[in-house]
PDB file of C-alpha atoms in Angstrom:
ATOM      1  CA  UNK H 479      -2.384  -2.184 -16.173  1.00 92.00           C
ATOM      2  CA  UNK H 480      -5.416  -2.108 -13.892  1.00 94.00           C
ATOM      3  CA  UNK H 481      -8.001   0.609 -14.475  1.00 94.00           C
ATOM      4  CA  UNK H 482     -11.071   1.410 -12.395  1.00 93.00           C
ATOM      5  CA  UNK H 483     -13.527   3.906 -13.836  1.00 93.00           C
ATOM      6  CA  UNK H 484     -16.372   5.342 -11.755  1.00 93.00           C
ATOM      7  CA  UNK H 485     -16.392   2.075  -9.782  1.00 94.00           C
ATOM      8  CA  UNK H 486     -19.335   1.836  -7.392  1.00 95.00           C
ATOM      9  CA  UNK H 487     -20.405  -1.077  -5.218  1.00 95.00           C
ATOM     10  CA  UNK H 488     -23.319  -1.133  -2.780  1.00 94.00           C
ATOM     11  CA  UNK H 489     -24.516  -3.625  -0.206  1.00 94.00           C
ATOM     12  CA  UNK H 490     -28.104  -2.690   0.518  1.00 92.00           C
ATOM     13  CA  UNK H 491     -28.088   0.845   1.913  1.00 91.00           C
ATOM     14  CA  UNK H 492     -24.298   0.848   2.341  1.00 91.00           C
ATOM     15  CA  UNK H 493     -22.118   2.282  -0.429  1.00 91.00           C
ATOM     16  CA  UNK H 494     -18.811   0.461  -0.036  1.00 92.00           C
ATOM     17  CA  UNK H 495     -17.201   2.056  -3.109  1.00 93.00           C
ATOM     18  CA  UNK H 496     -18.341   5.424  -4.371  1.00 91.00           C
ATOM     19  CA  UNK H 497     -17.328   6.428  -7.901  1.00 91.00           C
ATOM     20  CA  UNK H 498     -13.698   5.224  -7.643  1.00 91.00           C
ATOM     21  CA  UNK H 499     -11.399   6.052 -10.547  1.00 91.00           C
ATOM     22  CA  UNK H 500      -7.809   4.812 -10.324  1.00 89.00           C
ATOM     23  CA  UNK H 501      -4.986   3.550 -12.532  1.00 91.00           C
ATOM     24  CA  UNK H 502      -2.431   1.012 -11.322  1.00 92.00           C
ATOM     25  CA  UNK H 503       0.576   0.911 -13.631  1.00 91.00           C
ATOM     26  CA  UNK H 504       2.505  -2.242 -14.449  1.00 91.00           C
ATOM     27  CA  UNK H 505       5.562  -2.918 -12.304  1.00 88.00           C
ATOM     28  CA  UNK H 506       4.672  -0.510  -9.492  1.00 90.00           C
ATOM     29  CA  UNK H 507       3.688  -1.368  -5.943  1.00 92.00           C
ATOM     30  CA  UNK H 508       0.304   0.221  -5.274  1.00 93.00           C
ATOM     31  CA  UNK H 509      -0.752   0.657  -1.651  1.00 91.00           C
ATOM     32  CA  UNK H 510      -4.367   1.097  -0.551  1.00 90.00           C
ATOM     33  CA  UNK H 511      -4.713   2.481   2.951  1.00 84.00           C
ATOM     34  CA  UNK H 512      -7.731   3.217   5.073  1.00 78.00           C
ATOM     35  CA  UNK H 513      -9.533   2.206   8.248  1.00 72.00           C
ATOM     36  CA  UNK H 514     -11.707  -0.879   8.496  1.00 74.00           C
ATOM     37  CA  UNK H 515     -14.799  -0.301   6.388  1.00 79.00           C
ATOM     38  CA  UNK H 516     -13.089   2.228   4.103  1.00 81.00           C
ATOM     39  CA  UNK H 517     -13.605   0.021   1.030  1.00 89.00           C
ATOM     40  CA  UNK H 518     -10.173  -1.582   0.604  1.00 90.00           C
ATOM     41  CA  UNK H 519     -11.318  -5.200   0.590  1.00 92.00           C
ATOM     42  CA  UNK H 520     -14.307  -4.384  -1.606  1.00 93.00           C
ATOM     43  CA  UNK H 521     -12.029  -2.723  -4.158  1.00 94.00           C
ATOM     44  CA  UNK H 522      -9.762  -5.781  -4.269  1.00 94.00           C
ATOM     45  CA  UNK H 523     -12.734  -8.128  -4.607  1.00 94.00           C
ATOM     46  CA  UNK H 524     -14.065  -6.084  -7.519  1.00 95.00           C
ATOM     47  CA  UNK H 525     -10.600  -6.104  -9.114  1.00 94.00           C
ATOM     48  CA  UNK H 526     -10.457  -9.884  -8.606  1.00 94.00           C
ATOM     49  CA  UNK H 527     -13.854 -10.418 -10.195  1.00 94.00           C
ATOM     50  CA  UNK H 528     -15.456 -11.695  -6.993  1.00 94.00           C
ATOM     51  CA  UNK H 529     -17.939  -8.819  -6.857  1.00 95.00           C
ATOM     52  CA  UNK H 530     -19.837  -7.435  -9.827  1.00 95.00           C
ATOM     53  CA  UNK H 531     -19.776  -3.608  -9.690  1.00 95.00           C
ATOM     54  CA  UNK H 532     -23.143  -1.870  -9.467  1.00 95.00           C
ATOM     55  CA  UNK H 533     -21.799   0.954 -11.608  1.00 95.00           C
ATOM     56  CA  UNK H 534     -18.567   1.637 -13.468  1.00 94.00           C
ATOM     57  CA  UNK H 535     -15.911  -0.835 -14.547  1.00 93.00           C
ATOM     58  CA  UNK H 536     -12.634  -2.397 -13.474  1.00 93.00           C
ATOM     59  CA  UNK H 537     -10.370  -3.829 -16.171  1.00 94.00           C
ATOM     60  CA  UNK H 538      -7.062  -5.674 -16.242  1.00 94.00           C
ATOM     61  CA  UNK H 539      -5.037  -5.094 -19.423  1.00 92.00           C
ATOM     62  CA  UNK H 540      -8.150  -3.721 -21.134  1.00 92.00           C
ATOM     63  CA  UNK H 541     -10.452  -6.665 -20.346  1.00 93.00           C
ATOM     64  CA  UNK H 542     -13.275  -6.936 -17.828  1.00 92.00           C
ATOM     65  CA  UNK H 543     -12.609  -9.240 -14.890  1.00 93.00           C
ATOM     66  CA  UNK H 544     -15.984 -10.503 -13.717  1.00 92.00           C
ATOM     67  CA  UNK H 545     -16.628 -14.074 -14.970  1.00 90.00           C
ATOM     68  CA  UNK H 546     -13.557 -13.816 -17.233  1.00 92.00           C
ATOM     69  CA  UNK H 547     -11.529 -16.971 -16.562  1.00 90.00           C
ATOM     70  CA  UNK H 548      -8.743 -16.022 -18.992  1.00 92.00           C
ATOM     71  CA  UNK H 549      -8.073 -12.718 -17.205  1.00 93.00           C
ATOM     72  CA  UNK H 550      -8.079 -14.425 -13.798  1.00 92.00           C
ATOM     73  CA  UNK H 551      -5.013 -16.388 -14.913  1.00 92.00           C
ATOM     74  CA  UNK H 552      -3.081 -13.126 -14.591  1.00 94.00           C
ATOM     75  CA  UNK H 553      -3.584 -12.433 -10.874  1.00 95.00           C
ATOM     76  CA  UNK H 554      -3.544 -14.128  -7.476  1.00 96.00           C
ATOM     77  CA  UNK H 555      -5.734 -12.839  -4.658  1.00 95.00           C
ATOM     78  CA  UNK H 556      -4.486 -13.224  -1.066  1.00 93.00           C
ATOM     79  CA  UNK H 557      -7.610 -12.650   1.003  1.00 90.00           C
ATOM     80  CA  UNK H 558      -7.552 -11.351   4.555  1.00 86.00           C
ATOM     81  CA  UNK H 559      -9.743 -14.347   5.389  1.00 82.00           C
ATOM     82  CA  UNK H 560      -7.600 -17.361   4.526  1.00 80.00           C
ATOM     83  CA  UNK H 561      -9.296 -20.236   2.709  1.00 86.00           C
ATOM     84  CA  UNK H 562      -7.802 -23.652   2.164  1.00 92.00           C
ATOM     85  CA  UNK H 563      -9.326 -27.001   1.201  1.00 91.00           C
ATOM     86  CA  UNK H 564     -10.524 -28.695   4.417  1.00 90.00           C
ATOM     87  CA  UNK H 565      -7.946 -31.087   5.910  1.00 91.00           C
ATOM     88  CA  UNK H 566      -5.470 -30.270   3.131  1.00 94.00           C
ATOM     89  CA  UNK H 567      -1.702 -30.166   3.606  1.00 96.00           C
ATOM     90  CA  UNK H 568       0.530 -27.525   1.999  1.00 95.00           C
ATOM     91  CA  UNK H 569       1.613 -29.889  -0.788  1.00 95.00           C
ATOM     92  CA  UNK H 570      -2.014 -30.552  -1.719  1.00 96.00           C
ATOM     93  CA  UNK H 571      -2.725 -26.809  -2.038  1.00 96.00           C
ATOM     94  CA  UNK H 572       0.262 -26.535  -4.363  1.00 95.00           C
ATOM     95  CA  UNK H 573      -1.164 -29.330  -6.536  1.00 94.00           C
ATOM     96  CA  UNK H 574      -4.576 -27.640  -6.492  1.00 94.00           C
ATOM     97  CA  UNK H 575      -3.252 -24.311  -7.760  1.00 95.00           C
ATOM     98  CA  UNK H 576      -0.950 -25.986 -10.280  1.00 93.00           C
ATOM     99  CA  UNK H 577      -4.009 -27.224 -12.153  1.00 92.00           C
ATOM    100  CA  UNK H 578      -5.505 -23.720 -12.238  1.00 90.00           C
ATOM    101  CA  UNK H 579      -2.456 -21.567 -13.039  1.00 94.00           C
ATOM    102  CA  UNK H 580      -0.582 -22.615 -16.177  1.00 91.00           C
ATOM    103  CA  UNK H 581       2.620 -20.989 -14.936  1.00 91.00           C
ATOM    104  CA  UNK H 582       2.591 -22.480 -11.436  1.00 95.00           C
ATOM    105  CA  UNK H 583       6.147 -23.476 -10.492  1.00 95.00           C
ATOM    106  CA  UNK H 584       6.093 -26.536  -8.193  1.00 95.00           C
ATOM    107  CA  UNK H 585       9.867 -26.517  -7.788  1.00 95.00           C
ATOM    108  CA  UNK H 586       9.807 -22.925  -6.556  1.00 95.00           C
ATOM    109  CA  UNK H 587       6.819 -23.746  -4.341  1.00 96.00           C
ATOM    110  CA  UNK H 588       8.673 -26.552  -2.558  1.00 96.00           C
ATOM    111  CA  UNK H 589      11.842 -24.445  -2.297  1.00 96.00           C
ATOM    112  CA  UNK H 590       9.951 -21.569  -0.645  1.00 96.00           C
ATOM    113  CA  UNK H 591       8.205 -23.946   1.760  1.00 96.00           C
ATOM    114  CA  UNK H 592      11.614 -25.137   2.962  1.00 95.00           C
ATOM    115  CA  UNK H 593      12.979 -21.597   3.225  1.00 93.00           C
ATOM    116  CA  UNK H 594       9.985 -20.560   5.339  1.00 93.00           C
ATOM    117  CA  UNK H 595      10.240 -23.698   7.441  1.00 93.00           C
ATOM    118  CA  UNK H 596       6.792 -25.052   6.518  1.00 95.00           C
ATOM    119  CA  UNK H 597       6.287 -28.825   6.363  1.00 94.00           C
ATOM    120  CA  UNK H 598       4.574 -29.629   3.051  1.00 94.00           C
ATOM    121  CA  UNK H 599       2.850 -32.663   4.602  1.00 95.00           C
ATOM    122  CA  UNK H 600       1.497 -30.931   7.703  1.00 95.00           C
ATOM    123  CA  UNK H 601      -2.233 -30.213   7.831  1.00 95.00           C
ATOM    124  CA  UNK H 602      -2.896 -26.511   7.291  1.00 95.00           C
ATOM    125  CA  UNK H 603      -5.597 -26.604   9.975  1.00 93.00           C
ATOM    126  CA  UNK H 604      -2.769 -26.909  12.528  1.00 94.00           C
ATOM    127  CA  UNK H 605      -0.976 -23.779  11.217  1.00 93.00           C
ATOM    128  CA  UNK H 606      -0.974 -20.483  13.096  1.00 90.00           C
ATOM    129  CA  UNK H 607      -2.416 -17.364  11.468  1.00 88.00           C
ATOM    130  CA  UNK H 608       1.057 -16.219  10.492  1.00 89.00           C
ATOM    131  CA  UNK H 609       1.948 -19.590   8.963  1.00 92.00           C
ATOM    132  CA  UNK H 610      -1.241 -19.528   6.887  1.00 92.00           C
ATOM    133  CA  UNK H 611      -0.323 -16.051   5.611  1.00 92.00           C
ATOM    134  CA  UNK H 612       3.142 -17.326   4.715  1.00 94.00           C
ATOM    135  CA  UNK H 613       1.634 -20.231   2.776  1.00 95.00           C
ATOM    136  CA  UNK H 614      -0.676 -17.876   0.880  1.00 95.00           C
ATOM    137  CA  UNK H 615       2.271 -15.693  -0.102  1.00 94.00           C
ATOM    138  CA  UNK H 616       4.255 -18.753  -1.224  1.00 96.00           C
ATOM    139  CA  UNK H 617       1.326 -19.956  -3.360  1.00 96.00           C
ATOM    140  CA  UNK H 618       0.930 -16.485  -4.876  1.00 95.00           C
ATOM    141  CA  UNK H 619       4.604 -16.156  -5.774  1.00 95.00           C
ATOM    142  CA  UNK H 620       4.724 -19.700  -7.170  1.00 96.00           C
ATOM    143  CA  UNK H 621       1.708 -19.039  -9.413  1.00 95.00           C
ATOM    144  CA  UNK H 622       3.848 -16.687 -11.503  1.00 93.00           C
ATOM    145  CA  UNK H 623       1.039 -14.198 -12.118  1.00 94.00           C
ATOM    146  CA  UNK H 624       1.557 -10.625 -13.301  1.00 94.00           C
ATOM    147  CA  UNK H 625      -0.538  -9.195 -10.466  1.00 96.00           C
ATOM    148  CA  UNK H 626      -0.926 -10.048  -6.782  1.00 95.00           C
ATOM    149  CA  UNK H 627      -3.778  -8.591  -4.710  1.00 96.00           C
ATOM    150  CA  UNK H 628      -2.890  -8.535  -1.014  1.00 93.00           C
ATOM    151  CA  UNK H 629      -5.550  -7.831   1.611  1.00 92.00           C
ATOM    152  CA  UNK H 630      -3.812  -7.115   4.947  1.00 87.00           C
ATOM    153  CA  UNK H 631      -1.155  -9.655   3.918  1.00 86.00           C
ATOM    154  CA  UNK H 632       1.442  -8.428   6.435  1.00 83.00           C
ATOM    155  CA  UNK H 633      -0.993  -8.599   9.344  1.00 79.00           C
ATOM    156  CA  UNK H 634      -0.060 -11.620  11.461  1.00 74.00           C
ATOM    157  CA  UNK H 635       3.524 -11.849  10.187  1.00 82.00           C
ATOM    158  CA  UNK H 636       6.391 -11.181  12.578  1.00 84.00           C
ATOM    159  CA  UNK H 637       8.916  -8.447  11.619  1.00 85.00           C
ATOM    160  CA  UNK H 638      11.423 -10.916  10.163  1.00 89.00           C
ATOM    161  CA  UNK H 639       8.799 -12.576   7.979  1.00 89.00           C
ATOM    162  CA  UNK H 640       7.430  -9.198   6.851  1.00 88.00           C
ATOM    163  CA  UNK H 641      10.849  -8.212   5.578  1.00 89.00           C
ATOM    164  CA  UNK H 642      11.305 -11.621   3.928  1.00 91.00           C
ATOM    165  CA  UNK H 643       7.990 -11.251   2.067  1.00 91.00           C
ATOM    166  CA  UNK H 644       8.838  -7.711   0.989  1.00 90.00           C
ATOM    167  CA  UNK H 645      12.200  -8.930  -0.327  1.00 91.00           C
ATOM    168  CA  UNK H 646      10.498 -11.687  -2.330  1.00 92.00           C
ATOM    169  CA  UNK H 647       8.047  -9.160  -3.772  1.00 91.00           C
ATOM    170  CA  UNK H 648      10.922  -6.873  -4.742  1.00 90.00           C
ATOM    171  CA  UNK H 649      12.693  -9.790  -6.416  1.00 91.00           C
ATOM    172  CA  UNK H 650       9.586 -10.714  -8.440  1.00 92.00           C
ATOM    173  CA  UNK H 651       9.068  -7.093  -9.468  1.00 91.00           C
ATOM    174  CA  UNK H 652      12.660  -6.862 -10.669  1.00 90.00           C
ATOM    175  CA  UNK H 653      12.728 -10.221 -12.450  1.00 88.00           C
ATOM    176  CA  UNK H 654       9.324 -10.353 -14.136  1.00 88.00           C
ATOM    177  CA  UNK H 655       7.608  -7.015 -13.602  1.00 89.00           C
ATOM    178  CA  UNK H 656       5.068  -8.299 -11.074  1.00 94.00           C
ATOM    179  CA  UNK H 657       2.586  -5.690  -9.836  1.00 94.00           C
ATOM    180  CA  UNK H 658       1.446  -6.034  -6.204  1.00 94.00           C
ATOM    181  CA  UNK H 659      -1.642  -4.176  -4.978  1.00 95.00           C
ATOM    182  CA  UNK H 660      -1.459  -4.100  -1.181  1.00 93.00           C
ATOM    183  CA  UNK H 661      -4.358  -3.053   1.062  1.00 91.00           C
ATOM    184  CA  UNK H 662      -3.515  -2.175   4.649  1.00 85.00           C
ATOM    185  CA  UNK H 663      -4.712  -0.032   7.533  1.00 78.00           C
ATOM    186  CA  UNK H 664      -1.072   0.496   8.544  1.00 76.00           C
ATOM    187  CA  UNK H 665       0.665   3.229   6.591  1.00 75.00           C
ATOM    188  CA  UNK H 666       4.015   2.459   8.214  1.00 76.00           C
ATOM    189  CA  UNK H 667       3.937  -1.042   6.684  1.00 77.00           C
ATOM    190  CA  UNK H 668       3.758   0.358   3.153  1.00 80.00           C
ATOM    191  CA  UNK H 669       6.308   3.156   3.298  1.00 77.00           C
ATOM    192  CA  UNK H 670       9.370   1.105   2.368  1.00 79.00           C
ATOM    193  CA  UNK H 671       7.780  -0.926  -0.436  1.00 85.00           C
ATOM    194  CA  UNK H 672       5.119   1.130  -2.247  1.00 87.00           C
ATOM    195  CA  UNK H 673       5.618   3.380  -5.270  1.00 88.00           C
ATOM    196  CA  UNK H 674       2.106   4.825  -5.181  1.00 90.00           C
ATOM    197  CA  UNK H 675      -0.394   5.143  -2.335  1.00 86.00           C
ATOM    198  CA  UNK H 676      -4.125   5.779  -2.394  1.00 86.00           C
ATOM    199  CA  UNK H 677      -6.069   6.797   0.726  1.00 82.00           C
ATOM    200  CA  UNK H 678      -9.608   5.395   0.876  1.00 83.00           C
ATOM    201  CA  UNK H 679     -12.264   6.853   3.178  1.00 75.00           C
ATOM    202  CA  UNK H 680     -15.968   6.053   3.162  1.00 75.00           C
ATOM    203  CA  UNK H 681     -15.714   4.377  -0.216  1.00 78.00           C
ATOM    204  CA  UNK H 682     -13.941   7.247  -1.984  1.00 81.00           C
ATOM    205  CA  UNK H 683     -10.302   8.122  -2.692  1.00 80.00           C
ATOM    206  CA  UNK H 684      -9.178  11.173  -0.730  1.00 72.00           C
ATOM    207  CA  UNK H 685      -5.649  11.176  -2.096  1.00 73.00           C
ATOM    208  CA  UNK H 686      -3.737   9.150  -4.698  1.00 81.00           C
ATOM    209  CA  UNK H 687      -0.127  10.098  -5.321  1.00 79.00           C
ATOM    210  CA  UNK H 688       3.314   8.724  -6.211  1.00 84.00           C
ATOM    211  CA  UNK H 689       5.415   8.491  -3.062  1.00 80.00           C
ATOM    212  CA  UNK H 690       8.450  10.115  -4.684  1.00 79.00           C
ATOM    213  CA  UNK H 691       6.274  13.037  -5.769  1.00 77.00           C
ATOM    214  CA  UNK H 692       4.891  13.386  -2.259  1.00 73.00           C
ATOM    215  CA  UNK H 693       8.314  13.311  -0.629  1.00 75.00           C
ATOM    216  CA  UNK H 694       9.911  15.741  -3.069  1.00 75.00           C
ATOM    217  CA  UNK H 695       7.157  18.328  -2.775  1.00 80.00           C
ATOM    218  CA  UNK H 696       6.808  18.650   1.010  1.00 85.00           C
ATOM    219  CA  UNK H 697       9.574  19.389   3.542  1.00 90.00           C
ATOM    220  CA  UNK H 698       9.955  20.025   7.257  1.00 92.00           C
ATOM    221  CA  UNK H 699      12.137  22.918   8.439  1.00 95.00           C
ATOM    222  CA  UNK H 700      13.425  23.213  11.990  1.00 94.00           C
ATOM    223  CA  UNK H 701      14.916  26.643  12.606  1.00 95.00           C
ATOM    224  CA  UNK H 702      15.724  29.529  14.922  1.00 95.00           C
ATOM    225  CA  UNK H 703      15.121  32.827  13.123  1.00 94.00           C
ATOM    226  CA  UNK H 704      16.601  36.212  13.859  1.00 92.00           C
ATOM    227  CA  UNK H 705      14.289  38.702  15.557  1.00 90.00           C
ATOM    228  CA  UNK H 706      11.682  40.148  13.198  1.00 88.00           C
ATOM    229  CA  UNK H 707      12.232  37.610  10.387  1.00 92.00           C
ATOM    230  CA  UNK H 708       9.121  35.501  10.962  1.00 91.00           C
ATOM    231  CA  UNK H 709       6.896  37.617   8.704  1.00 92.00           C
ATOM    232  CA  UNK H 710       9.506  37.523   5.942  1.00 93.00           C
ATOM    233  CA  UNK H 711       9.638  33.730   6.231  1.00 93.00           C
ATOM    234  CA  UNK H 712       5.848  33.565   5.888  1.00 92.00           C
ATOM    235  CA  UNK H 713       6.008  35.707   2.754  1.00 92.00           C
ATOM    236  CA  UNK H 714       8.726  33.715   1.016  1.00 94.00           C
ATOM    237  CA  UNK H 715       7.848  30.157   2.080  1.00 94.00           C
ATOM    238  CA  UNK H 716       4.706  28.214   1.172  1.00 91.00           C
ATOM    239  CA  UNK H 717       3.985  27.210   4.760  1.00 91.00           C
ATOM    240  CA  UNK H 718       1.159  24.727   5.271  1.00 86.00           C
ATOM    241  CA  UNK H 719       1.822  24.000   8.950  1.00 86.00           C
ATOM    242  CA  UNK H 720       3.769  25.820  11.640  1.00 89.00           C
ATOM    243  CA  UNK H 721       4.591  25.260  15.283  1.00 90.00           C
ATOM    244  CA  UNK H 722       6.672  27.183  17.803  1.00 90.00           C
ATOM    245  CA  UNK H 723       8.513  25.817  20.830  1.00 90.00           C
ATOM    246  CA  UNK H 724      10.238  28.731  22.516  1.00 89.00           C
ATOM    247  CA  UNK H 725      12.515  30.232  19.853  1.00 91.00           C
ATOM    248  CA  UNK H 726      12.514  27.002  17.839  1.00 94.00           C
ATOM    249  CA  UNK H 727      10.119  27.037  14.893  1.00 93.00           C
ATOM    250  CA  UNK H 728       8.887  24.040  12.936  1.00 93.00           C
ATOM    251  CA  UNK H 729       7.517  24.627   9.444  1.00 93.00           C
ATOM    252  CA  UNK H 730       6.097  22.172   6.941  1.00 91.00           C
ATOM    253  CA  UNK H 731       6.380  23.773   3.528  1.00 91.00           C
ATOM    254  CA  UNK H 732       5.705  22.995  -0.115  1.00 87.00           C
ATOM    255  CA  UNK H 733       8.348  23.445  -2.780  1.00 87.00           C
ATOM    256  CA  UNK H 734      11.605  22.143  -4.192  1.00 87.00           C
ATOM    257  CA  UNK H 735      14.441  21.560  -1.751  1.00 89.00           C
ATOM    258  CA  UNK H 736      16.884  23.871  -3.584  1.00 92.00           C
ATOM    259  CA  UNK H 737      14.374  26.740  -3.577  1.00 92.00           C
ATOM    260  CA  UNK H 738      13.590  26.254   0.111  1.00 94.00           C
ATOM    261  CA  UNK H 739      17.276  26.220   1.022  1.00 94.00           C
ATOM    262  CA  UNK H 740      17.766  29.383  -1.007  1.00 95.00           C
ATOM    263  CA  UNK H 741      15.032  31.173   0.918  1.00 94.00           C
ATOM    264  CA  UNK H 742      16.326  29.980   4.270  1.00 95.00           C
ATOM    265  CA  UNK H 743      19.871  31.077   3.465  1.00 95.00           C
ATOM    266  CA  UNK H 744      18.586  34.532   2.461  1.00 94.00           C
ATOM    267  CA  UNK H 745      16.842  34.856   5.840  1.00 94.00           C
ATOM    268  CA  UNK H 746      20.184  34.293   7.598  1.00 94.00           C
ATOM    269  CA  UNK H 747      18.715  32.244  10.458  1.00 94.00           C
ATOM    270  CA  UNK H 748      20.607  31.524  13.646  1.00 94.00           C
ATOM    271  CA  UNK H 749      20.096  27.843  12.819  1.00 94.00           C
ATOM    272  CA  UNK H 750      18.080  25.715  10.405  1.00 95.00           C
ATOM    273  CA  UNK H 751      17.891  22.191   9.049  1.00 95.00           C
ATOM    274  CA  UNK H 752      15.651  20.302   6.637  1.00 92.00           C
ATOM    275  CA  UNK H 753      14.270  17.095   8.150  1.00 88.00           C
ATOM    276  CA  UNK H 754      12.884  14.270   5.974  1.00 81.00           C
ATOM    277  CA  UNK H 755       9.186  13.613   6.516  1.00 82.00           C
ATOM    278  CA  UNK H 756       7.837  10.114   6.906  1.00 78.00           C
ATOM    279  CA  UNK H 757       5.054   9.018   4.574  1.00 75.00           C
ATOM    280  CA  UNK H 758       2.709   9.152   7.544  1.00 75.00           C
ATOM    281  CA  UNK H 759       3.599  12.803   8.247  1.00 77.00           C
ATOM    282  CA  UNK H 760       3.104  13.711   4.581  1.00 76.00           C
ATOM    283  CA  UNK H 761      -0.343  12.113   4.476  1.00 72.00           C
ATOM    284  CA  UNK H 762      -1.328  13.799   7.730  1.00 71.00           C
ATOM    285  CA  UNK H 763      -0.337  17.134   6.228  1.00 72.00           C
ATOM    286  CA  UNK H 764      -2.036  16.619   2.870  1.00 65.00           C
ATOM    287  CA  UNK H 765      -5.320  15.396   4.323  1.00 64.00           C
ATOM    288  CA  UNK H 766      -5.487  18.069   7.012  1.00 63.00           C
ATOM    289  CA  UNK H 767      -5.131  20.695   4.293  1.00 56.00           C
ATOM    290  CA  UNK H 768      -8.071  19.012   2.525  1.00 53.00           C
ATOM    291  CA  UNK H 769     -10.102  19.207   5.730  1.00 53.00           C
ATOM    292  CA  UNK H 770      -9.671  15.645   7.007  1.00 55.00           C
ATOM    293  CA  UNK H 771      -7.885  14.397  10.116  1.00 55.00           C
ATOM    294  CA  UNK H 772      -5.844  11.373   9.026  1.00 53.00           C
ATOM    295  CA  UNK H 773      -4.892  10.733  12.659  1.00 53.00           C
ATOM    296  CA  UNK H 774      -8.481   9.647  13.160  1.00 53.00           C
ATOM    297  CA  UNK H 775      -8.836   8.021   9.724  1.00 49.00           C
ATOM    298  CA  UNK H 776      -5.660   5.920   9.827  1.00 49.00           C
ATOM    299  CA  UNK H 777      -4.001   6.100  13.215  1.00 47.00           C
ATOM    300  CA  UNK H 778      -7.148   5.790  15.299  1.00 46.00           C
ATOM    301  CA  UNK H 779      -6.222   8.714  17.545  1.00 45.00           C
TER     302      UNK H 779
END
């Protein structure tokens, strides 16, 4: 388990992380989302022991990370800025990490290189950005660590490779309880893989929730009500957003699905249906209620 308590990190006058408290449970996929400069990379670097926090702590399995070589055996950090030994080939990077990670599996490393179509003897300096990301993922999975920290790991991968990486992560989670922590500015990338998502903004966490909890507690209703029933709907439904297009009404409401259906049936509408919300729509709703516009924070609109 990874625990951050009142984690604060400053760079001169800039507060990159401001009193962050978060728990990342074993075996779950934790997504960190936020715009550039929100603090995602800084959080991962503190968790990886690269940065020493100015205040607060970050621990992995109850032990501090900074300058703790034994703890660093338990995670692999895939940085957004790829680093490889100058003039090294893929095979040489595998040998390098084998000496650091006791559980590094060279057989799996070579197998994954072949599956991804990467020549183990080709110089990494000739790789494209996407190929370098693929190699980093292969090294991380071959290291056999309990945790993987991914900073914009899917950026630069084509759709086929993104799905391949997600499948490999899912396999490692199922087989050995691996815990990925994935930082991204793209909420859509995380929806189909994450169990828990935290929204970072200006160094603080605006929202941190289990995805299942988010999806079960918020619903979209599309309906045509009978004349005079709008006020009754407002009384009985916990409406947090509403929109009208002619006679068609769109409501986003809180509550359990069975209760919402019960209310709608009692209103005897001309027509209604419950529409699943995407993770993006849920976050937009939750943050707007809190007074923030996620369209500007995440979507850049």
